PDB file of C-alpha atoms and ligand atoms in Angstrom:
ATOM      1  CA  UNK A   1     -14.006   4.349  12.595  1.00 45.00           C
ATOM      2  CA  UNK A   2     -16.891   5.826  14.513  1.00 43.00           C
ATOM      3  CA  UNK A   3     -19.937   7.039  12.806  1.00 48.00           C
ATOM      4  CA  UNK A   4     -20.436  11.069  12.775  1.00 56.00           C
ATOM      5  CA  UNK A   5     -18.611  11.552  16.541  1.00 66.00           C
ATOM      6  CA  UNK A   6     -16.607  14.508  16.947  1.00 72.00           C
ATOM      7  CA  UNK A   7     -13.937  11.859  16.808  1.00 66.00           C
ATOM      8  CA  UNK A   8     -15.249  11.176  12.813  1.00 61.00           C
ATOM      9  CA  UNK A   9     -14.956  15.209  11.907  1.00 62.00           C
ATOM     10  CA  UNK A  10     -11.517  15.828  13.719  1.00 62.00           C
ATOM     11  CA  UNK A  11      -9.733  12.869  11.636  1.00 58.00           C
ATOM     12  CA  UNK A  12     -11.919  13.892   8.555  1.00 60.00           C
ATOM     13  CA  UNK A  13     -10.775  17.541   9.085  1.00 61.00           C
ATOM     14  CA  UNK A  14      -7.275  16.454   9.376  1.00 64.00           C
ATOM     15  CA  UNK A  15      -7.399  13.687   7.044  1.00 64.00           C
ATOM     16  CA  UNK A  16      -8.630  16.516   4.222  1.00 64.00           C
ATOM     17  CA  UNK A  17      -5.848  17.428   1.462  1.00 71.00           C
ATOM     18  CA  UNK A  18      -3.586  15.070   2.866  1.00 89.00           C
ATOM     19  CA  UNK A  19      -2.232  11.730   0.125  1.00 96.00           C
ATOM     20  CA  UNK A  20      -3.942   8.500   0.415  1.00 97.00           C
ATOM     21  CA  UNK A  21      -1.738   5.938   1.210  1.00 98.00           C
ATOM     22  CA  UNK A  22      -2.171   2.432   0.106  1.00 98.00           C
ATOM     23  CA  UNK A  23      -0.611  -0.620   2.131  1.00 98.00           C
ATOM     24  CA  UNK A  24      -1.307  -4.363   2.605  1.00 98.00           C
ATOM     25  CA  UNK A  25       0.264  -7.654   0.698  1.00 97.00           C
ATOM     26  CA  UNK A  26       0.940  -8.242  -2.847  1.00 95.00           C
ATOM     27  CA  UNK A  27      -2.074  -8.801  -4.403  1.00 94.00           C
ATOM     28  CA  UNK A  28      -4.540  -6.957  -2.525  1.00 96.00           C
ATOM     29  CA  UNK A  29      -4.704  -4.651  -5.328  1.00 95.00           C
ATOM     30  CA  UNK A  30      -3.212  -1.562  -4.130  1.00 97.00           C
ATOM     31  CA  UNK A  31      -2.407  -0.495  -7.984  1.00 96.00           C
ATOM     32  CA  UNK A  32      -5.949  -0.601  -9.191  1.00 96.00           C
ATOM     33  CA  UNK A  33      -7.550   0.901  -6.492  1.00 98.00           C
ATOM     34  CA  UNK A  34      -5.314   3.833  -6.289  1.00 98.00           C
ATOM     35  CA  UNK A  35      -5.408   4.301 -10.148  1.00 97.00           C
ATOM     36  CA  UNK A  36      -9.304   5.181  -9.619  1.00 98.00           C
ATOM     37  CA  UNK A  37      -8.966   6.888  -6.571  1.00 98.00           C
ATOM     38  CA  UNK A  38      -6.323   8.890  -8.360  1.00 97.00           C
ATOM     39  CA  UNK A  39      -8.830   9.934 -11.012  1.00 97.00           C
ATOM     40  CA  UNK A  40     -11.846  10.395  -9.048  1.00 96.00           C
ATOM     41  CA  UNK A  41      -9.580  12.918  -6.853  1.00 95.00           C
ATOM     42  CA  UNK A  42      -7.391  14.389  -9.440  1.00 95.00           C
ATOM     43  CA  UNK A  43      -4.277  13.444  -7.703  1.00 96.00           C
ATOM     44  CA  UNK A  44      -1.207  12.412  -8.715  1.00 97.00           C
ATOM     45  CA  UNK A  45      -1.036   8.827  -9.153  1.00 98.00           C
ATOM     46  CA  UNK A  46       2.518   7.476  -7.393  1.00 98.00           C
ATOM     47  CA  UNK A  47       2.345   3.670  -7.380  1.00 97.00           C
ATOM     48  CA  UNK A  48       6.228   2.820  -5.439  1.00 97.00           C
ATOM     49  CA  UNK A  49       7.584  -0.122  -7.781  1.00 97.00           C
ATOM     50  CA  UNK A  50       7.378   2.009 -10.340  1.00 97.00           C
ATOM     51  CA  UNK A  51       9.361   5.089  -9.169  1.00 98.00           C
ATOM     52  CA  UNK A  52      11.518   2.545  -7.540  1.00 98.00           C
ATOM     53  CA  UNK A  53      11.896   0.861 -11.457  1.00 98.00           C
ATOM     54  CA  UNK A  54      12.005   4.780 -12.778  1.00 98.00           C
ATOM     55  CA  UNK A  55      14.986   5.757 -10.439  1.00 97.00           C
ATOM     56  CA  UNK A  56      16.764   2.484 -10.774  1.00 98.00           C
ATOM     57  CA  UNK A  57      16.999   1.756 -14.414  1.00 98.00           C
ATOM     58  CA  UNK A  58      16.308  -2.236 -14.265  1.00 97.00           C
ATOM     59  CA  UNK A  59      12.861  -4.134 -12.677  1.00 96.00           C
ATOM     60  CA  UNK A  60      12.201  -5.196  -9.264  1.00 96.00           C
ATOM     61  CA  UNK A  61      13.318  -8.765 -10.143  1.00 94.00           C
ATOM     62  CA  UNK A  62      16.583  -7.342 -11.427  1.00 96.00           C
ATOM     63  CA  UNK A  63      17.213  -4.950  -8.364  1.00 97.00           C
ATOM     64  CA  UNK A  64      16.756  -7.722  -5.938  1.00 96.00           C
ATOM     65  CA  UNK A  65      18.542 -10.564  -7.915  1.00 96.00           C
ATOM     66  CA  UNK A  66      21.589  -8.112  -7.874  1.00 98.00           C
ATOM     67  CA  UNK A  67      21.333  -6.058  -5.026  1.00 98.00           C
ATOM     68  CA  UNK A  68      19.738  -7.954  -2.537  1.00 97.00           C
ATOM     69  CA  UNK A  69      16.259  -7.659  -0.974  1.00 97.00           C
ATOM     70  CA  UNK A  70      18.353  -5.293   1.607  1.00 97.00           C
ATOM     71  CA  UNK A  71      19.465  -2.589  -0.972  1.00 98.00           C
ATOM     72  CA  UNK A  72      15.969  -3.088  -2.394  1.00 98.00           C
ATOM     73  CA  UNK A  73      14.322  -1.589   1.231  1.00 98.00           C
ATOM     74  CA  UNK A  74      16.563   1.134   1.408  1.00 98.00           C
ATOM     75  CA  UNK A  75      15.871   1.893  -1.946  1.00 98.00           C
ATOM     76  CA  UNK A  76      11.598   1.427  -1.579  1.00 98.00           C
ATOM     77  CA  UNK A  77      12.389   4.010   1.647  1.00 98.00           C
ATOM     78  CA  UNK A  78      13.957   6.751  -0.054  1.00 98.00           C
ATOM     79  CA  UNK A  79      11.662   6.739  -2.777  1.00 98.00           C
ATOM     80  CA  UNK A  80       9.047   6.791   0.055  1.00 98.00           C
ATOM     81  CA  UNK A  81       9.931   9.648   1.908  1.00 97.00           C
ATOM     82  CA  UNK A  82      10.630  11.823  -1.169  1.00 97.00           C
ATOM     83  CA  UNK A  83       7.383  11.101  -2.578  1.00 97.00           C
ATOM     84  CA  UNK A  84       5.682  11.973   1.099  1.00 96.00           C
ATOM     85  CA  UNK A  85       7.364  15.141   0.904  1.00 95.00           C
ATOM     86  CA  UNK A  86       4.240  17.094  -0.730  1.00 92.00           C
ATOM     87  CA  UNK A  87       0.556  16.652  -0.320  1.00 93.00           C
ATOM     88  CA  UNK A  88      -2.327  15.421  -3.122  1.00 94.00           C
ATOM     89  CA  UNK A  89      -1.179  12.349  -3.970  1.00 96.00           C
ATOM     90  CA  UNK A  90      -2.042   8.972  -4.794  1.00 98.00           C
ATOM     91  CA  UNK A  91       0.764   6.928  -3.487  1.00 98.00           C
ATOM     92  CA  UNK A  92       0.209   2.853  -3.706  1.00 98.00           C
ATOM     93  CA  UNK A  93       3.211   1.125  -2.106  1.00 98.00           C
ATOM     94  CA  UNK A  94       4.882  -2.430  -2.382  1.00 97.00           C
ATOM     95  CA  UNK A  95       3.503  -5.374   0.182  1.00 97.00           C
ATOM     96  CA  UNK A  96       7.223  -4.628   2.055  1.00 98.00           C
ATOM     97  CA  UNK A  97       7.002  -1.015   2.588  1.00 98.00           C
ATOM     98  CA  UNK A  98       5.533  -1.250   5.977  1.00 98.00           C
ATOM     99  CA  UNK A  99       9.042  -3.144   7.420  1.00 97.00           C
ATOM    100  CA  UNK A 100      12.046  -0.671   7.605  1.00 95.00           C
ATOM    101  CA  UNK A 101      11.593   1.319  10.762  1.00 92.00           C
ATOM    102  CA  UNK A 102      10.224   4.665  10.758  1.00 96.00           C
ATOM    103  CA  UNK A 103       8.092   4.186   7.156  1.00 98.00           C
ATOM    104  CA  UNK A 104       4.976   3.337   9.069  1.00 98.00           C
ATOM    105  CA  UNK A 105       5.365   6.474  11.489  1.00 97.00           C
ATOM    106  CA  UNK A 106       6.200   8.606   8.228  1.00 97.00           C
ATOM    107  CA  UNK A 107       2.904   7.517   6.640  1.00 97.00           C
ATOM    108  CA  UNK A 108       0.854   8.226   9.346  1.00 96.00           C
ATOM    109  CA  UNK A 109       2.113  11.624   9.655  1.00 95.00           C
ATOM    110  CA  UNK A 110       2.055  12.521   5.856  1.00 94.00           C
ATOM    111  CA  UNK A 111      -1.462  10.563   4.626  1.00 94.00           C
ATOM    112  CA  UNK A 112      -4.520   8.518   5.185  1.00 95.00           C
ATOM    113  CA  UNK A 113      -3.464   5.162   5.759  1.00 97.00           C
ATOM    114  CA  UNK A 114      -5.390   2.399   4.049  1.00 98.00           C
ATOM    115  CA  UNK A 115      -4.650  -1.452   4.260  1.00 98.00           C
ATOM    116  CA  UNK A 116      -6.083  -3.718   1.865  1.00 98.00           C
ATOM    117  CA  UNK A 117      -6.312  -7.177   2.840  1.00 97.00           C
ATOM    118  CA  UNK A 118      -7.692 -10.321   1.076  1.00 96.00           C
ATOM    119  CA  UNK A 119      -8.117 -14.271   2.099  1.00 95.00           C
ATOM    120  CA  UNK A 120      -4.854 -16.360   1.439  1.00 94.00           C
ATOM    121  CA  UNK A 121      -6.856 -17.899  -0.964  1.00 94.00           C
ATOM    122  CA  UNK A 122      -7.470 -14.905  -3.067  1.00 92.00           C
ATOM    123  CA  UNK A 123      -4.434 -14.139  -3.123  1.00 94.00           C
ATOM    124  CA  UNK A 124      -2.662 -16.716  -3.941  1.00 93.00           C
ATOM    125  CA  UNK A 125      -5.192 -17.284  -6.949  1.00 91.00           C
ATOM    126  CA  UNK A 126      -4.238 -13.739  -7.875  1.00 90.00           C
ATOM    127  CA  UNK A 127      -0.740 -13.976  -8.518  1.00 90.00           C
ATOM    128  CA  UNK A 128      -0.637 -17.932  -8.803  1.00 84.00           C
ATOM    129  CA  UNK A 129       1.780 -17.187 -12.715  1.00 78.00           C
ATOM    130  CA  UNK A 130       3.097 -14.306 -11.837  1.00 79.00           C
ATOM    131  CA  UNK A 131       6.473 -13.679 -12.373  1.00 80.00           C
ATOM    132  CA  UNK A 132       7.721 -10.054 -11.985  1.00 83.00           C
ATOM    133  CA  UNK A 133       7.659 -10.794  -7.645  1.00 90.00           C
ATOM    134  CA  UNK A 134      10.935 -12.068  -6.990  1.00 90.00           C
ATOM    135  CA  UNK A 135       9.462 -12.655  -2.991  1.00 93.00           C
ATOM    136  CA  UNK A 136       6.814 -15.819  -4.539  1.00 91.00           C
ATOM    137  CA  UNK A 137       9.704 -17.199  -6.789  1.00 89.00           C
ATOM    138  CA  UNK A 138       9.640 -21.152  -5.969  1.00 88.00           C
ATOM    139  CA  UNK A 139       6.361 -22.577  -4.815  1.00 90.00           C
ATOM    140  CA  UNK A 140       4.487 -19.298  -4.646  1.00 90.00           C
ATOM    141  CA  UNK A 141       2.135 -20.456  -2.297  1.00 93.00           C
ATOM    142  CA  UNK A 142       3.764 -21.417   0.398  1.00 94.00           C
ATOM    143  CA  UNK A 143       6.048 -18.396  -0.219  1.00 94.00           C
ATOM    144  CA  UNK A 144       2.168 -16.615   0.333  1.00 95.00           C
ATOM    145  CA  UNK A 145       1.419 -18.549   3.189  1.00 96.00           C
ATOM    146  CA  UNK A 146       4.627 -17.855   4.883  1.00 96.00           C
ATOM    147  CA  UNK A 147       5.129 -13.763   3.784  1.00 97.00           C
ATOM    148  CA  UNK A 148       1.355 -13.638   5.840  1.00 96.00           C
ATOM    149  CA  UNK A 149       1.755 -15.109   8.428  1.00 96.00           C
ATOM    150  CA  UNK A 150       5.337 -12.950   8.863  1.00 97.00           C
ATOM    151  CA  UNK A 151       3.065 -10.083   8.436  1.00 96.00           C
ATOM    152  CA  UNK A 152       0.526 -10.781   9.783  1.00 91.00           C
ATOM    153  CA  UNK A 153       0.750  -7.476  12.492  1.00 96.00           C
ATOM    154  CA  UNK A 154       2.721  -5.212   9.560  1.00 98.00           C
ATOM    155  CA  UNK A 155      -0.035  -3.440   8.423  1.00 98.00           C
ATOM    156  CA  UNK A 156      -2.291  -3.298  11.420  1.00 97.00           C
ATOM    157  CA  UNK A 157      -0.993   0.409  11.998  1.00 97.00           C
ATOM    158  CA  UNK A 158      -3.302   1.655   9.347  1.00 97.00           C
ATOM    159  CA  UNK A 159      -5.863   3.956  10.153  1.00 95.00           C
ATOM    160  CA  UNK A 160      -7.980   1.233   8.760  1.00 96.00           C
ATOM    161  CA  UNK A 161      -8.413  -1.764   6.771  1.00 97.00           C
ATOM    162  CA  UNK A 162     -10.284  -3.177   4.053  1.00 97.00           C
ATOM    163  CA  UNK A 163     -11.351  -6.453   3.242  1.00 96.00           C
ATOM    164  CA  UNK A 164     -11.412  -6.613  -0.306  1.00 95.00           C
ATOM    165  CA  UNK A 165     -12.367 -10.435  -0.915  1.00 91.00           C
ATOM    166  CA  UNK A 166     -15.441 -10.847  -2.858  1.00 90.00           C
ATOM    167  CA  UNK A 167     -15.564  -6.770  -4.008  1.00 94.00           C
ATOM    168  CA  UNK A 168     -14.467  -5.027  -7.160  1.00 96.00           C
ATOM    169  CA  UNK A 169     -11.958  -2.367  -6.923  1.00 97.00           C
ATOM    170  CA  UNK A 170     -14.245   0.334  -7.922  1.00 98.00           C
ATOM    171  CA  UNK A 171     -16.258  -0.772  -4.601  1.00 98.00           C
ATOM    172  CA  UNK A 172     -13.306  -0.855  -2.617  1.00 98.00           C
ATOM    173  CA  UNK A 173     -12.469   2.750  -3.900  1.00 98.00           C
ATOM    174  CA  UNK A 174     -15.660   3.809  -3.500  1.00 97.00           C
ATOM    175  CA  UNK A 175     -15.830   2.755   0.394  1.00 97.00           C
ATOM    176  CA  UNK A 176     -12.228   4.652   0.905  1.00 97.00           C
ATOM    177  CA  UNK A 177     -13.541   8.284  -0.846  1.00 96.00           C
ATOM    178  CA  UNK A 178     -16.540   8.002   1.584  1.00 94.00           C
ATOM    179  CA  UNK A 179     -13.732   7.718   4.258  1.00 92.00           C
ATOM    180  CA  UNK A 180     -11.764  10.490   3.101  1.00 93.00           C
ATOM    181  CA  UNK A 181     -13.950  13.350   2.301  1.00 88.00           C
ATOM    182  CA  UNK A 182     -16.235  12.665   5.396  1.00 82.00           C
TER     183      UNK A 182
HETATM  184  C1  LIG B 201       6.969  -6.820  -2.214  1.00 95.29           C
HETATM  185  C2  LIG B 201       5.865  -6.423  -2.932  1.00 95.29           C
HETATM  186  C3  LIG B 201       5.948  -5.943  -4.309  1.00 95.29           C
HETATM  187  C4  LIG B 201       7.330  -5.342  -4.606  1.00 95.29           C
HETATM  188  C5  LIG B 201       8.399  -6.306  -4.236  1.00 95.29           C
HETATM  189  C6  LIG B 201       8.355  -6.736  -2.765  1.00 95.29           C
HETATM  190  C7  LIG B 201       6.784  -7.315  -0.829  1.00 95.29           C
HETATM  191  O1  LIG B 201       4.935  -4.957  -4.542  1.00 95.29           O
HETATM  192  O2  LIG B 201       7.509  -4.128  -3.913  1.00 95.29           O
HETATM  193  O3  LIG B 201       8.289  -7.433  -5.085  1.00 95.29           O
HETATM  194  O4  LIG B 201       7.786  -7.405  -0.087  1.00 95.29           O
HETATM  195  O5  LIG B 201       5.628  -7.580  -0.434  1.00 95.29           O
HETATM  196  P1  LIG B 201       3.347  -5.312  -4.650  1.00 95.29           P
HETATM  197  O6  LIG B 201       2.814  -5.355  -3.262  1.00 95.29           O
HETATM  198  O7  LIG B 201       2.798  -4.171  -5.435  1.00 95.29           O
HETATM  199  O8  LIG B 201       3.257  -6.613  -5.343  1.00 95.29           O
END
């Protein structure tokens, strides 16, 4: 993103009011971030799995060990779009709400897209014991290893993207409000 172009004020003018919307793998720490992004901005603080846990009544691990990883997307979507449907929010979504068609064209419309991105290494050290992400089950990994490389355009579509590997998550929030109020 430029510096102070006329480029930098038209996307800060339109960017103003409008949710933040945090993308990227598992791990990258979407939920923290947005938590103290939430607060700095007073805005509501929507992180996805959890509406998605809210609306269905069971976990994530649950929803896809009985319903499939399918019914799971169409679920994460619906969620999506009725959370985008007003402004001054926080919304943090799951690693897989980039894939069904039309979410990434949705957010892009309704907020100010922000990836956050990590080394393979990181991340796998993050969730290495984890086991509320049905996706890693098995040799997580490898299961890492693969799900990035798969992805590794998905979140590209972001207005931009942070590298959070080596920085805390207040500097990472920090870095984004600079971003959003211009
Ligand atoms: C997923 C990421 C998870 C959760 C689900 C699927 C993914 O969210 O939505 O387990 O496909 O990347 P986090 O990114 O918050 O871990």
């Amino acid at each position: 993103m430029a510096g102070d172009t006329e480029e930098f004020k038209k996307f800060n003018e339109e960017q103003r009011n409008k949710n933040i919307i945090l993308v990227g793998m598992m791990a990258t720490g979407k939920s923290t971030v947005g938590a103290i992004l939430a607060e700095e901005l007073g805005y509501e603080l929507v992180d996805l799995d959890h509406v998605i846990v809210e609306t269905e009544g069971r976990s994530i691990a649950e929803i896809f060990a009985e319903d499939g990883e399918h019914y799971f997307r169409s679920v994460e979507t619906a969620v999506l779009k009725r959370m985008l449907e007003s402004e001054n929010k926080l919304i943090s979504t799951g690693g897989g709400a980039v894939l069904a068609p039309g979410n990434t064209d949705l957010m892009l419309s309704k907020g100010h897209v922000v990836a956050l991105t990590a080394t393979e290494e990181e991340i796998i050290a993050r969730v290495s014991g984890d086991q509320n992400r049905p996706l890693l089950a098995g040799n997580a990994e490898e299961r890492v290893r693969r799900i990035m490389e798969d992805r590794r355009e998905a979140y590209l579509f972001a207005h931009y993207t942070v590298d959070t590997t080596g920085l805390t998550a207040a500097e990472v929030s920090q870095y984004i409000l600079m971003h959003y109020r211009g």
